[in-house]
mmCIF file of C-alpha atoms in Angstrom:
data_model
loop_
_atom_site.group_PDB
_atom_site.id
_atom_site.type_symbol
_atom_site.label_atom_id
_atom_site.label_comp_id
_atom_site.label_asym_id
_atom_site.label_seq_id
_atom_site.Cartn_x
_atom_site.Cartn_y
_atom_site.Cartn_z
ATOM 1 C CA UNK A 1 92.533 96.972 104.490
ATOM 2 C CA UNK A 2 93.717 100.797 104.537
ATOM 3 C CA UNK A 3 95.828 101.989 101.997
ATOM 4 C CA UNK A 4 99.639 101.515 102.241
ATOM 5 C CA UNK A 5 99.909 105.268 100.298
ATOM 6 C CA UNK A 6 98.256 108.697 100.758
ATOM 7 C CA UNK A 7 95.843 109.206 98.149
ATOM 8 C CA UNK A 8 97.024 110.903 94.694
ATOM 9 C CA UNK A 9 96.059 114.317 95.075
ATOM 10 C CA UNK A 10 95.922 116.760 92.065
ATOM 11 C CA UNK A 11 97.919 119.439 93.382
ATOM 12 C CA UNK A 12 101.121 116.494 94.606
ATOM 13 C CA UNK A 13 103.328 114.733 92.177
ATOM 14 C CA UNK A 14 102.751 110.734 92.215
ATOM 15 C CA UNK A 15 106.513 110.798 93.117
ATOM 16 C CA UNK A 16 105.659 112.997 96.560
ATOM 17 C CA UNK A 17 103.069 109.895 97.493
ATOM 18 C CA UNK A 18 103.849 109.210 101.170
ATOM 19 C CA UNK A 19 103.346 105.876 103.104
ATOM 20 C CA UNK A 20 100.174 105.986 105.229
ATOM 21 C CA UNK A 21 101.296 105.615 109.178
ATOM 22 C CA UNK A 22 98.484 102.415 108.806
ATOM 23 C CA UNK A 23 101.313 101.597 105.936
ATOM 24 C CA UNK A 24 104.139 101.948 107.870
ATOM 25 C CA UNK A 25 102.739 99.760 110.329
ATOM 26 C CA UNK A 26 102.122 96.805 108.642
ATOM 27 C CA UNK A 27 105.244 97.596 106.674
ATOM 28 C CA UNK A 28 107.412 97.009 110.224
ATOM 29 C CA UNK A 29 104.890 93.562 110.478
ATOM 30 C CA UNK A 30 105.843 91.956 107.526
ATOM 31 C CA UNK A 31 109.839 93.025 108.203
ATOM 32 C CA UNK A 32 109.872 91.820 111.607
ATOM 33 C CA UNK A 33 108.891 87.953 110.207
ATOM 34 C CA UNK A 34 112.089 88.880 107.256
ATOM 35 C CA UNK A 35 114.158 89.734 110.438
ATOM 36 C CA UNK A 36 113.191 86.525 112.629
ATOM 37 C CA UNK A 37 113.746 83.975 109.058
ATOM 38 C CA UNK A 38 117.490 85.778 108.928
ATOM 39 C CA UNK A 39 117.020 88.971 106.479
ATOM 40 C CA UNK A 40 119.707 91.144 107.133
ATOM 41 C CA UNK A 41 120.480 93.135 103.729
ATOM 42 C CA UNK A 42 123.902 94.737 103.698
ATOM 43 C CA UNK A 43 122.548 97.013 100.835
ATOM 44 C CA UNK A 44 119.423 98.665 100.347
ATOM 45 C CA UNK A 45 118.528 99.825 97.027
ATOM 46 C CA UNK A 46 115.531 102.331 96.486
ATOM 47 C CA UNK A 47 114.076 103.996 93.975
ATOM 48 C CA UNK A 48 114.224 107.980 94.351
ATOM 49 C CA UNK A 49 110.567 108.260 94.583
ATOM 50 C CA UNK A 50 109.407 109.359 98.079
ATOM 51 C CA UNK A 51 107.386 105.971 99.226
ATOM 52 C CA UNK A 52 110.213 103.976 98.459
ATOM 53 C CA UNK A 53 112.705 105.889 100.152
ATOM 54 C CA UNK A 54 110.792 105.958 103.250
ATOM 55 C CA UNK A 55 110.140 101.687 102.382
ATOM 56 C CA UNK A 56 113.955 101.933 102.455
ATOM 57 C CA UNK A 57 114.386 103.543 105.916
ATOM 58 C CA UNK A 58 111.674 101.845 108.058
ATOM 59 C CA UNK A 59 113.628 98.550 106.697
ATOM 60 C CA UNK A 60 117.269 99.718 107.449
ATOM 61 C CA UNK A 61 115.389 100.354 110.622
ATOM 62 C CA UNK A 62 113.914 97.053 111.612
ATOM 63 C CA UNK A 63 116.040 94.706 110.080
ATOM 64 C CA UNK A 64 119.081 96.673 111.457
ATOM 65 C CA UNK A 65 120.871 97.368 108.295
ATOM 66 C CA UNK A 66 124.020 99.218 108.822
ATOM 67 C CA UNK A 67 124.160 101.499 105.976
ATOM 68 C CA UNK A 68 122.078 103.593 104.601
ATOM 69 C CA UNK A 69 119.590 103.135 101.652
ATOM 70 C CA UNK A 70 121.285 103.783 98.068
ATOM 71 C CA UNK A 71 119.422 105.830 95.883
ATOM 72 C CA UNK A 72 118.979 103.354 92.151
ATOM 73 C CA UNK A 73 117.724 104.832 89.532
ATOM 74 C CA UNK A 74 116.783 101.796 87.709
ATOM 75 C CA UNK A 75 114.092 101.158 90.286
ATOM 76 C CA UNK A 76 111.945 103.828 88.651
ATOM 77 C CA UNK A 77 108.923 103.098 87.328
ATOM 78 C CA UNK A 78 109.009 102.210 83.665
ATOM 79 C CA UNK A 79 112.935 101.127 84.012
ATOM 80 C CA UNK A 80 114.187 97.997 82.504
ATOM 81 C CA UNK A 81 114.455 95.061 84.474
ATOM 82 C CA UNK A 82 118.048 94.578 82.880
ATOM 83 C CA UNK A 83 118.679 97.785 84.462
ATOM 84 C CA UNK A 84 118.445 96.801 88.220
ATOM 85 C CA UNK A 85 120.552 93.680 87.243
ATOM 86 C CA UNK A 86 123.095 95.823 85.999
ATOM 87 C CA UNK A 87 122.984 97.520 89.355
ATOM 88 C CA UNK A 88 122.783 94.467 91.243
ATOM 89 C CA UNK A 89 125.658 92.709 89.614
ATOM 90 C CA UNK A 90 127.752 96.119 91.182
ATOM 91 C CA UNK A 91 126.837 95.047 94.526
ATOM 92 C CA UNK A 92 127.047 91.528 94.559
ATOM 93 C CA UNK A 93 129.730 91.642 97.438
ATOM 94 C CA UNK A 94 126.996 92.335 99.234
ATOM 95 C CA UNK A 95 125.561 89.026 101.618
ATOM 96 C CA UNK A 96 121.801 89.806 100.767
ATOM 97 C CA UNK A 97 120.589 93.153 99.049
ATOM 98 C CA UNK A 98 116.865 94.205 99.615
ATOM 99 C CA UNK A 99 115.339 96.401 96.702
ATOM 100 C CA UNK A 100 112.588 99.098 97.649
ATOM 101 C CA UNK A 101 110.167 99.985 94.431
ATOM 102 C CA UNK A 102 107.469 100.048 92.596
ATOM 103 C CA UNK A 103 104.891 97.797 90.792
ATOM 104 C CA UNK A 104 104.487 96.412 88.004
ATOM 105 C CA UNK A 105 108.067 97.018 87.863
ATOM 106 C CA UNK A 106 109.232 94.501 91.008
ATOM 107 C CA UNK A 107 107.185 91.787 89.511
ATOM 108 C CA UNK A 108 108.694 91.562 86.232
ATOM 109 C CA UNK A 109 112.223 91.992 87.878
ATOM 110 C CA UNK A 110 111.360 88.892 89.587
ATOM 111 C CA UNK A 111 110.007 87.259 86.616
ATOM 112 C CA UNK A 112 113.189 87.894 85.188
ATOM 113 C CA UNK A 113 115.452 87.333 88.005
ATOM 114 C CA UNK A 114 113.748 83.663 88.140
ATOM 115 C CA UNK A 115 114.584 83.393 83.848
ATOM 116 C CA UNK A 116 111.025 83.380 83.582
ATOM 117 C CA UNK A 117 109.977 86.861 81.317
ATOM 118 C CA UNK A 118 106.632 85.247 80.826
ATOM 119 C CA UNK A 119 105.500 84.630 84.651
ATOM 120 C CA UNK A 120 103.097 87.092 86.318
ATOM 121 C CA UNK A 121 104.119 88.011 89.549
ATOM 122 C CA UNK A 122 101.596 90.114 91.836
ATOM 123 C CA UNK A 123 103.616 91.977 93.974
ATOM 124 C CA UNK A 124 101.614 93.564 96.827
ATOM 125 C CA UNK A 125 102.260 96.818 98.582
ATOM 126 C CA UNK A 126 104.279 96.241 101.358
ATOM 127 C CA UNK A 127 105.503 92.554 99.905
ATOM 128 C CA UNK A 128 108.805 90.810 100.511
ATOM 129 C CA UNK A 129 110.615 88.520 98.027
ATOM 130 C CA UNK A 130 113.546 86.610 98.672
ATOM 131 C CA UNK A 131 115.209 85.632 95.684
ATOM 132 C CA UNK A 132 118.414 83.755 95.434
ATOM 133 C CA UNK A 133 121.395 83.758 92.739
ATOM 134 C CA UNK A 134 124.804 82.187 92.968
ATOM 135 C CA UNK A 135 126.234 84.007 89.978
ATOM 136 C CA UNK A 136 126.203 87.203 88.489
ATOM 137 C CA UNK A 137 126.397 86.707 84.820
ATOM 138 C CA UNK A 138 124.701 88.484 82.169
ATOM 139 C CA UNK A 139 121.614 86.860 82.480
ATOM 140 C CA UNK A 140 120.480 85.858 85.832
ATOM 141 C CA UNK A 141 119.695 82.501 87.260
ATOM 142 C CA UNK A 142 117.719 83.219 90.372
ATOM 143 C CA UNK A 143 115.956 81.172 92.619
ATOM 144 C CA UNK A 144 112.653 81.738 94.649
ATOM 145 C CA UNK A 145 113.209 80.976 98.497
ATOM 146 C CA UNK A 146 109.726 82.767 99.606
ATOM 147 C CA UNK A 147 107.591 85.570 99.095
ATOM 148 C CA UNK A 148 105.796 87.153 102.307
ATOM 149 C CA UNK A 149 102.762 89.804 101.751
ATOM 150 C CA UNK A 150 101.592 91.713 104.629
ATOM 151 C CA UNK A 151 97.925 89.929 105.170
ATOM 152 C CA UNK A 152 99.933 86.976 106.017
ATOM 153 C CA UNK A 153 101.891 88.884 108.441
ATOM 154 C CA UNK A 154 99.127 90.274 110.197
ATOM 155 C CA UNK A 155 97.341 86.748 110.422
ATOM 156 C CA UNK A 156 100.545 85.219 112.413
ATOM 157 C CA UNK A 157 100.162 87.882 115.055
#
């Protein structure tokens, strides 16, 4: 499988990375099965980095979002998970919020958003995790509905 990101390059930032147009593609794959099981995020969050940003858009795209990504600063890498919480308990008017980021970052966000620190969660470029919570407390109580990575996507073609 091709790369989802250009290759580091000395002379480029890791934050400049760009999504590969072979990325991109299988990106809109995987989001057009989120779109057909009912995904419809009224918020996007993504980190500031450039691959995520560009995540962000291609998914306000296909999944028809009608605002426009938020910039969250928690989603950098090497924030807290408690940190995207924090944000996410300020949007929770929000129907369904979709988070654009980075690894290993999204898997122990999930690990934590399912009260399970301990649990290793692989999070693949290009993967989607649904996640449900009926609260926003402190701590969170989530629930895992599905997880969709984009081999599977291009397999149901």
């Amino acid at each position: 499988m091709r790369a989802f990101l250009a290759d580091p390059r000395p002379d480029k930032r890791d934050a400049d990375r760009a999504l590969t147009s072979e990325g991109k593609k299988k990106l809109r794959e995987i989001l057009k099965l989120a779109r057909a099981s009912g995904v419809r995020p009224g918020t996007i969050l993504s980190s500031p980095l450039r691959r995520a940003l560009e995540t962000a858009a291609v998914a306000a795209s296909v999944l028809g979002s009608s605002g426009e990504p938020v910039t969250c600063r928690a989603l950098l890498p090497g924030c807290r998970p408690e940190e995207v919480w924090d944000e996410l308990r300020s949007h929770k008017d929000a129907a369904q919020i979709l988070l654009a980021g980075h690894e290993p970052q999204l898997g122990r966000l999930a690990a934590y958003l399912l009260a399970a620190p301990s649990l290793q969660i692989d999070v693949k470029k290009g993967s989607l995790i649904r996640i449900d919570t009926d609260q926003f407390g402190p701590q969170p109580r989530g629930v895992l509905k599905w997880m969709l990575v984009p081999r599977f996507a291009s397999a149901v073609r």
